[in-house]
mmCIF file of C-alpha atoms in Angstrom:
data_model
loop_
_atom_site.group_PDB
_atom_site.id
_atom_site.type_symbol
_atom_site.label_atom_id
_atom_site.label_comp_id
_atom_site.label_asym_id
_atom_site.label_seq_id
_atom_site.Cartn_x
_atom_site.Cartn_y
_atom_site.Cartn_z
ATOM 1 C CA VAL A 1 -0.092 0.439 0.170
ATOM 2 C CA ASP A 2 1.141 3.429 -0.536
ATOM 3 C CA THR A 3 0.600 5.481 2.001
ATOM 4 C CA SER A 4 2.250 8.169 0.246
ATOM 5 C CA ILE A 5 -1.992 8.359 -1.572
ATOM 6 C CA HIS A 6 -3.207 11.513 -1.968
ATOM 7 C CA LEU A 7 -6.579 13.101 -2.270
ATOM 8 C CA ARG A 8 -7.354 16.095 -4.454
ATOM 9 C CA PRO A 9 -9.937 16.936 -4.000
ATOM 10 C CA ALA A 10 -10.687 19.098 -7.744
ATOM 11 C CA LYS A 11 -11.891 15.746 -9.033
ATOM 12 C CA GLY A 12 -15.313 13.676 -8.376
ATOM 13 C CA LEU A 13 -16.079 10.818 -6.699
ATOM 14 C CA HIS A 14 -16.506 8.666 -9.580
ATOM 15 C CA GLU A 15 -12.618 9.311 -10.632
ATOM 16 C CA GLN A 16 -11.597 9.078 -7.559
ATOM 17 C CA ILE A 17 -13.266 5.899 -7.209
ATOM 18 C CA HIS A 18 -11.801 5.028 -9.938
ATOM 19 C CA GLY A 19 -8.346 6.945 -9.218
ATOM 20 C CA PHE A 20 -7.717 5.320 -5.427
ATOM 21 C CA TYR A 21 -9.176 2.186 -5.381
ATOM 22 C CA THR A 22 -8.672 0.766 -8.283
ATOM 23 C CA LYS A 23 -8.426 -3.368 -7.529
ATOM 24 C CA GLU A 24 -11.630 -5.776 -7.971
ATOM 25 C CA PRO A 25 -14.729 -5.297 -5.787
ATOM 26 C CA LEU A 26 -15.019 -6.888 -2.484
ATOM 27 C CA LEU A 27 -16.709 -10.785 -2.522
ATOM 28 C CA ARG A 28 -17.929 -12.348 -0.812
ATOM 29 C CA THR A 29 -20.075 -15.295 0.570
ATOM 30 C CA PRO A 30 -23.864 -15.244 0.955
ATOM 31 C CA SER A 31 -22.420 -16.208 5.247
ATOM 32 C CA GLU A 32 -20.104 -13.026 5.468
ATOM 33 C CA LYS A 33 -22.499 -10.937 3.256
ATOM 34 C CA LYS A 34 -24.625 -10.783 6.836
ATOM 35 C CA LYS A 35 -22.473 -10.200 8.666
ATOM 36 C CA ALA A 36 -21.942 -6.559 6.889
ATOM 37 C CA LEU A 37 -22.761 -3.518 8.410
ATOM 38 C CA ASN A 38 -25.995 -1.704 7.080
ATOM 39 C CA ALA A 39 -24.462 1.351 5.567
ATOM 40 C CA MET A 40 -27.325 3.554 6.904
ATOM 41 C CA LEU A 41 -25.446 2.159 10.738
ATOM 42 C CA ILE A 42 -22.675 4.664 9.599
ATOM 43 C CA TRP A 43 -23.718 7.323 7.813
ATOM 44 C CA ASP A 44 -26.712 7.758 10.634
ATOM 45 C CA ASN A 45 -23.499 7.183 13.096
ATOM 46 C CA PHE A 46 -20.877 9.778 11.496
ATOM 47 C CA PHE A 47 -23.975 12.518 10.371
ATOM 48 C CA LYS A 48 -25.284 12.117 15.150
ATOM 49 C CA GLY A 49 -21.339 12.482 15.952
ATOM 50 C CA TYR A 50 -21.024 15.419 13.326
ATOM 51 C CA GLU A 51 -24.636 17.647 14.475
ATOM 52 C CA HIS A 52 -22.684 16.466 18.797
ATOM 53 C CA VAL A 53 -19.104 17.954 17.902
ATOM 54 C CA GLY A 54 -20.852 20.670 15.971
ATOM 55 C CA ARG A 55 -22.440 21.945 19.287
ATOM 56 C CA GLU A 56 -19.350 20.968 21.677
ATOM 57 C CA LEU A 57 -16.929 23.715 19.503
ATOM 58 C CA LEU A 58 -20.096 26.206 19.099
ATOM 59 C CA ILE A 59 -20.448 26.327 23.133
ATOM 60 C CA ASN A 60 -17.007 26.321 23.769
ATOM 61 C CA GLY A 61 -16.527 28.634 21.562
ATOM 62 C CA ALA A 62 -14.694 27.054 19.017
ATOM 63 C CA ILE A 63 -16.336 28.075 16.316
ATOM 64 C CA THR A 64 -19.793 30.851 16.163
ATOM 65 C CA THR A 65 -22.839 31.677 14.037
ATOM 66 C CA ALA A 66 -20.580 33.445 12.221
ATOM 67 C CA ASP A 67 -19.025 30.178 11.399
ATOM 68 C CA LEU A 68 -22.282 28.742 10.188
ATOM 69 C CA ASP A 69 -23.592 31.623 8.067
ATOM 70 C CA ALA A 70 -20.325 32.359 5.929
ATOM 71 C CA TRP A 71 -21.020 28.561 5.098
ATOM 72 C CA GLN A 72 -23.420 29.424 3.894
ATOM 73 C CA GLN A 73 -22.667 32.074 1.711
ATOM 74 C CA SER A 74 -19.639 29.286 0.813
ATOM 75 C CA LYS A 75 -16.746 31.684 2.375
ATOM 76 C CA ASN A 76 -15.314 28.991 4.096
ATOM 77 C CA LYS A 77 -15.046 25.504 4.689
ATOM 78 C CA ILE A 78 -15.663 24.766 8.808
ATOM 79 C CA VAL A 79 -18.678 22.852 8.552
ATOM 80 C CA THR A 80 -18.246 20.213 5.948
ATOM 81 C CA VAL A 81 -14.658 19.918 5.916
ATOM 82 C CA GLY A 82 -12.764 21.206 9.366
ATOM 83 C CA ILE A 83 -15.917 19.501 11.634
ATOM 84 C CA PRO A 84 -15.986 16.352 9.917
ATOM 85 C CA ALA A 85 -12.398 16.359 9.755
ATOM 86 C CA TYR A 86 -12.346 15.712 13.753
ATOM 87 C CA VAL A 87 -15.063 13.361 13.283
ATOM 88 C CA PHE A 88 -13.129 11.159 11.935
ATOM 89 C CA LEU A 89 -9.552 11.949 13.423
ATOM 90 C CA ASP A 90 -11.263 11.181 16.859
ATOM 91 C CA CYS A 91 -12.173 8.013 15.086
ATOM 92 C CA PHE A 92 -9.015 7.830 13.733
ATOM 93 C CA LEU A 93 -7.667 8.305 17.724
ATOM 94 C CA ARG A 94 -10.819 6.135 19.793
ATOM 95 C CA SER A 95 -9.699 2.809 17.066
ATOM 96 C CA ILE A 96 -5.543 3.491 17.534
ATOM 97 C CA LYS A 97 -6.064 3.717 21.571
ATOM 98 C CA GLY A 98 -9.401 0.483 21.494
ATOM 99 C CA GLY A 99 -6.220 -1.500 19.969
ATOM 100 C CA SER A 100 -9.109 -2.150 16.948
ATOM 101 C CA ALA A 101 -8.348 -3.743 13.445
ATOM 102 C CA GLY A 102 -11.157 -1.674 11.627
ATOM 103 C CA PHE A 103 -12.443 1.346 13.295
ATOM 104 C CA LEU A 104 -14.375 1.850 16.733
ATOM 105 C CA MET A 105 -17.424 4.174 16.001
ATOM 106 C CA SER A 106 -19.234 6.583 18.850
ATOM 107 C CA ASN A 107 -22.158 3.803 18.991
ATOM 108 C CA ASN A 108 -19.198 0.900 19.817
ATOM 109 C CA VAL A 109 -19.727 -0.423 16.771
ATOM 110 C CA GLU A 110 -16.840 -1.617 15.466
ATOM 111 C CA LEU A 111 -16.653 -1.117 10.480
ATOM 112 C CA THR A 112 -13.644 -3.556 10.044
ATOM 113 C CA SER A 113 -12.984 -4.988 6.071
ATOM 114 C CA LEU A 114 -14.152 -7.890 6.649
ATOM 115 C CA ASN A 115 -17.866 -6.511 7.735
ATOM 116 C CA ARG A 116 -17.835 -3.126 5.406
ATOM 117 C CA PRO A 117 -21.056 -2.732 3.267
ATOM 118 C CA GLU A 118 -20.407 -3.388 -0.286
ATOM 119 C CA GLY A 119 -20.072 -1.040 -2.944
ATOM 120 C CA ARG A 120 -17.824 1.036 -4.673
ATOM 121 C CA VAL A 121 -18.957 4.146 -1.930
ATOM 122 C CA PHE A 122 -16.580 2.082 0.763
ATOM 123 C CA ASP A 123 -13.808 0.710 -0.798
ATOM 124 C CA TRP A 124 -13.259 4.308 -1.672
ATOM 125 C CA LEU A 125 -13.553 5.776 1.814
ATOM 126 C CA PHE A 126 -11.857 2.368 3.371
ATOM 127 C CA GLU A 127 -8.940 2.186 1.862
ATOM 128 C CA PRO A 128 -7.689 5.879 2.278
ATOM 129 C CA MET A 129 -9.356 5.934 5.885
ATOM 130 C CA SER A 130 -7.472 3.542 6.375
ATOM 131 C CA ILE A 131 -3.671 4.255 5.436
ATOM 132 C CA MET A 132 -4.299 7.280 7.450
ATOM 133 C CA LYS A 133 -4.852 5.957 10.666
ATOM 134 C CA ALA A 134 -1.986 3.917 9.933
ATOM 135 C CA GLN A 135 -0.113 6.544 9.389
ATOM 136 C CA LEU A 136 -0.635 8.093 12.750
ATOM 137 C CA LYS A 137 -0.441 4.602 15.447
ATOM 138 C CA SER A 138 2.680 4.867 13.400
ATOM 139 C CA LEU A 139 3.541 8.368 15.037
ATOM 140 C CA GLN A 140 2.495 7.477 18.281
ATOM 141 C CA LEU A 141 1.567 11.150 19.559
ATOM 142 C CA GLU A 142 1.612 12.479 22.340
ATOM 143 C CA GLU A 143 -1.642 14.737 24.217
ATOM 144 C CA SER A 144 -0.647 17.726 23.298
ATOM 145 C CA GLU A 145 0.192 17.068 19.261
ATOM 146 C CA GLU A 146 -2.908 15.330 19.102
ATOM 147 C CA LEU A 147 -5.058 18.044 20.995
ATOM 148 C CA TYR A 148 -3.201 20.320 17.769
ATOM 149 C CA LEU A 149 -3.142 17.638 15.126
ATOM 150 C CA PHE A 150 -7.820 19.054 16.231
ATOM 151 C CA LYS A 151 -7.398 22.310 15.536
ATOM 152 C CA PHE A 152 -5.516 22.233 12.113
ATOM 153 C CA CYS A 153 -7.901 19.828 11.073
ATOM 154 C CA LEU A 154 -10.788 22.621 12.420
ATOM 155 C CA TYR A 155 -9.093 25.046 10.909
ATOM 156 C CA SER A 156 -7.694 24.092 7.555
ATOM 157 C CA GLY A 157 -4.207 25.724 9.213
ATOM 158 C CA ASP A 158 -5.225 28.923 9.733
ATOM 159 C CA THR A 159 -3.003 30.300 12.560
ATOM 160 C CA THR A 160 -5.353 33.736 13.106
ATOM 161 C CA ARG A 161 -8.235 30.469 14.691
ATOM 162 C CA MET A 162 -5.666 28.241 16.234
ATOM 163 C CA GLU A 163 -3.853 30.970 18.473
ATOM 164 C CA ALA A 164 -7.553 32.219 19.194
ATOM 165 C CA TRP A 165 -8.339 28.560 20.683
ATOM 166 C CA ASP A 166 -6.305 27.749 23.512
ATOM 167 C CA ASN A 167 -7.454 23.459 23.480
ATOM 168 C CA GLY A 168 -3.643 22.650 24.896
ATOM 169 C CA GLY A 169 -2.731 21.865 21.665
ATOM 170 C CA ALA A 170 0.739 22.545 20.669
ATOM 171 C CA PRO A 171 3.066 21.372 17.398
ATOM 172 C CA PRO A 172 5.891 19.400 17.474
ATOM 173 C CA MET A 173 8.852 21.497 18.116
ATOM 174 C CA GLU A 174 10.844 18.997 14.891
ATOM 175 C CA TYR A 175 10.002 20.392 11.572
ATOM 176 C CA ILE A 176 10.125 17.299 10.009
ATOM 177 C CA ARG A 177 7.082 15.722 12.378
ATOM 178 C CA ARG A 178 5.137 18.301 12.428
ATOM 179 C CA ALA A 179 4.782 18.659 8.976
ATOM 180 C CA GLN A 180 3.419 14.871 8.639
ATOM 181 C CA LEU A 181 1.737 15.495 11.265
ATOM 182 C CA GLU A 182 0.318 18.562 8.723
ATOM 183 C CA GLY A 183 -0.127 16.270 5.716
ATOM 184 C CA ILE A 184 -2.382 13.950 7.485
ATOM 185 C CA ALA A 185 -4.713 16.517 8.484
ATOM 186 C CA ARG A 186 -4.053 17.703 4.589
ATOM 187 C CA ARG A 187 -5.610 14.392 3.435
ATOM 188 C CA LEU A 188 -7.512 13.959 5.495
ATOM 189 C CA GLN A 189 -9.885 17.404 4.873
ATOM 190 C CA GLY A 190 -9.185 16.726 0.924
ATOM 191 C CA PHE A 191 -11.351 13.312 1.642
ATOM 192 C CA CYS A 192 -14.021 14.850 4.170
ATOM 193 C CA LEU A 193 -14.194 18.061 0.940
ATOM 194 C CA THR A 194 -15.247 15.270 -1.492
ATOM 195 C CA LEU A 195 -17.194 12.794 1.223
ATOM 196 C CA SER A 196 -19.114 16.605 1.614
ATOM 197 C CA ARG A 197 -20.009 16.727 -2.538
ATOM 198 C CA LEU A 198 -21.307 13.013 -2.540
ATOM 199 C CA PRO A 199 -25.060 13.076 -3.938
ATOM 200 C CA THR A 200 -26.923 12.961 -0.433
ATOM 201 C CA SER A 201 -24.737 15.027 1.745
ATOM 202 C CA ARG A 202 -25.032 18.108 1.230
ATOM 203 C CA ARG A 203 -29.072 17.702 2.531
ATOM 204 C CA ARG A 204 -27.428 15.780 4.852
ATOM 205 C CA PHE A 205 -24.447 18.423 6.307
ATOM 206 C CA VAL A 206 -27.445 21.696 5.977
ATOM 207 C CA GLN A 207 -30.020 19.754 8.319
ATOM 208 C CA VAL A 208 -27.239 18.899 10.877
ATOM 209 C CA ALA A 209 -26.175 22.686 11.327
ATOM 210 C CA LYS A 210 -29.543 23.651 11.590
ATOM 211 C CA GLU A 211 -30.170 21.625 14.568
ATOM 212 C CA ILE A 212 -26.493 22.644 15.971
ATOM 213 C CA ALA A 213 -27.092 25.830 15.937
ATOM 214 C CA GLN A 214 -31.250 25.287 16.830
ATOM 215 C CA GLY A 215 -29.946 22.770 19.955
ATOM 216 C CA SER A 216 -27.608 25.077 21.612
ATOM 217 C CA ASN A 217 -30.222 27.912 21.594
ATOM 218 C CA CYS A 218 -28.966 30.620 19.403
ATOM 219 C CA ARG A 219 -30.761 32.555 17.163
ATOM 220 C CA SER A 220 -32.784 30.600 14.415
ATOM 221 C CA TYR A 221 -31.995 29.995 10.899
ATOM 222 C CA SER A 222 -33.427 29.295 7.696
ATOM 223 C CA PHE A 223 -31.339 27.859 5.899
ATOM 224 C CA GLY A 224 -33.214 28.063 1.720
ATOM 225 C CA ALA A 225 -33.192 25.699 -1.341
ATOM 226 C CA ALA A 226 -30.189 27.456 -2.493
ATOM 227 C CA ALA A 227 -28.338 25.887 0.216
ATOM 228 C CA VAL A 228 -29.122 22.638 0.041
#
């Protein structure tokens, strides 16, 4: 496996799938197919985690209602890239610490190569996720490095925003190690940008962004059809 795989968000999903996952489709016996997780279970878990993290970040001041407004006007990517990258990073680290061969979701369900749903989309998702998790595991991050990585993922490396939110994270002193961390973060951001362009993702992102704002006692949002 080429651990230097680069996720180029400029390409469409169809090209991404064929560019990054050229192996034969997953073949399973009937008994193995019965053990496969339902795709909706995974998507629902992701968006529930996305909503939970978004609300926590809003309450803690890491993001603001201005970020939600800016996203609706396509002026920043915190909502569709930063928060999802934060959620995936949390999943990767939880899975590493839990000794999972795959990915431990927030509902304690484990997603592995043996029970992942069939289909091109999950073929595309699983490969880069596994690579990024392996890269993180090999680095054996300190807690301060993990927290720095969360900030970098959330703000896409925006130094002003990163300095404004003190979550206890600090970059590694070594330049090479810092570059390794930030390289993984950028690949994860590219991954999430492409994920946000899946046919049904935009509607889910709009709905969850609305629930984040309303659930945190913020002013009412009215996302028009143009945002869907």
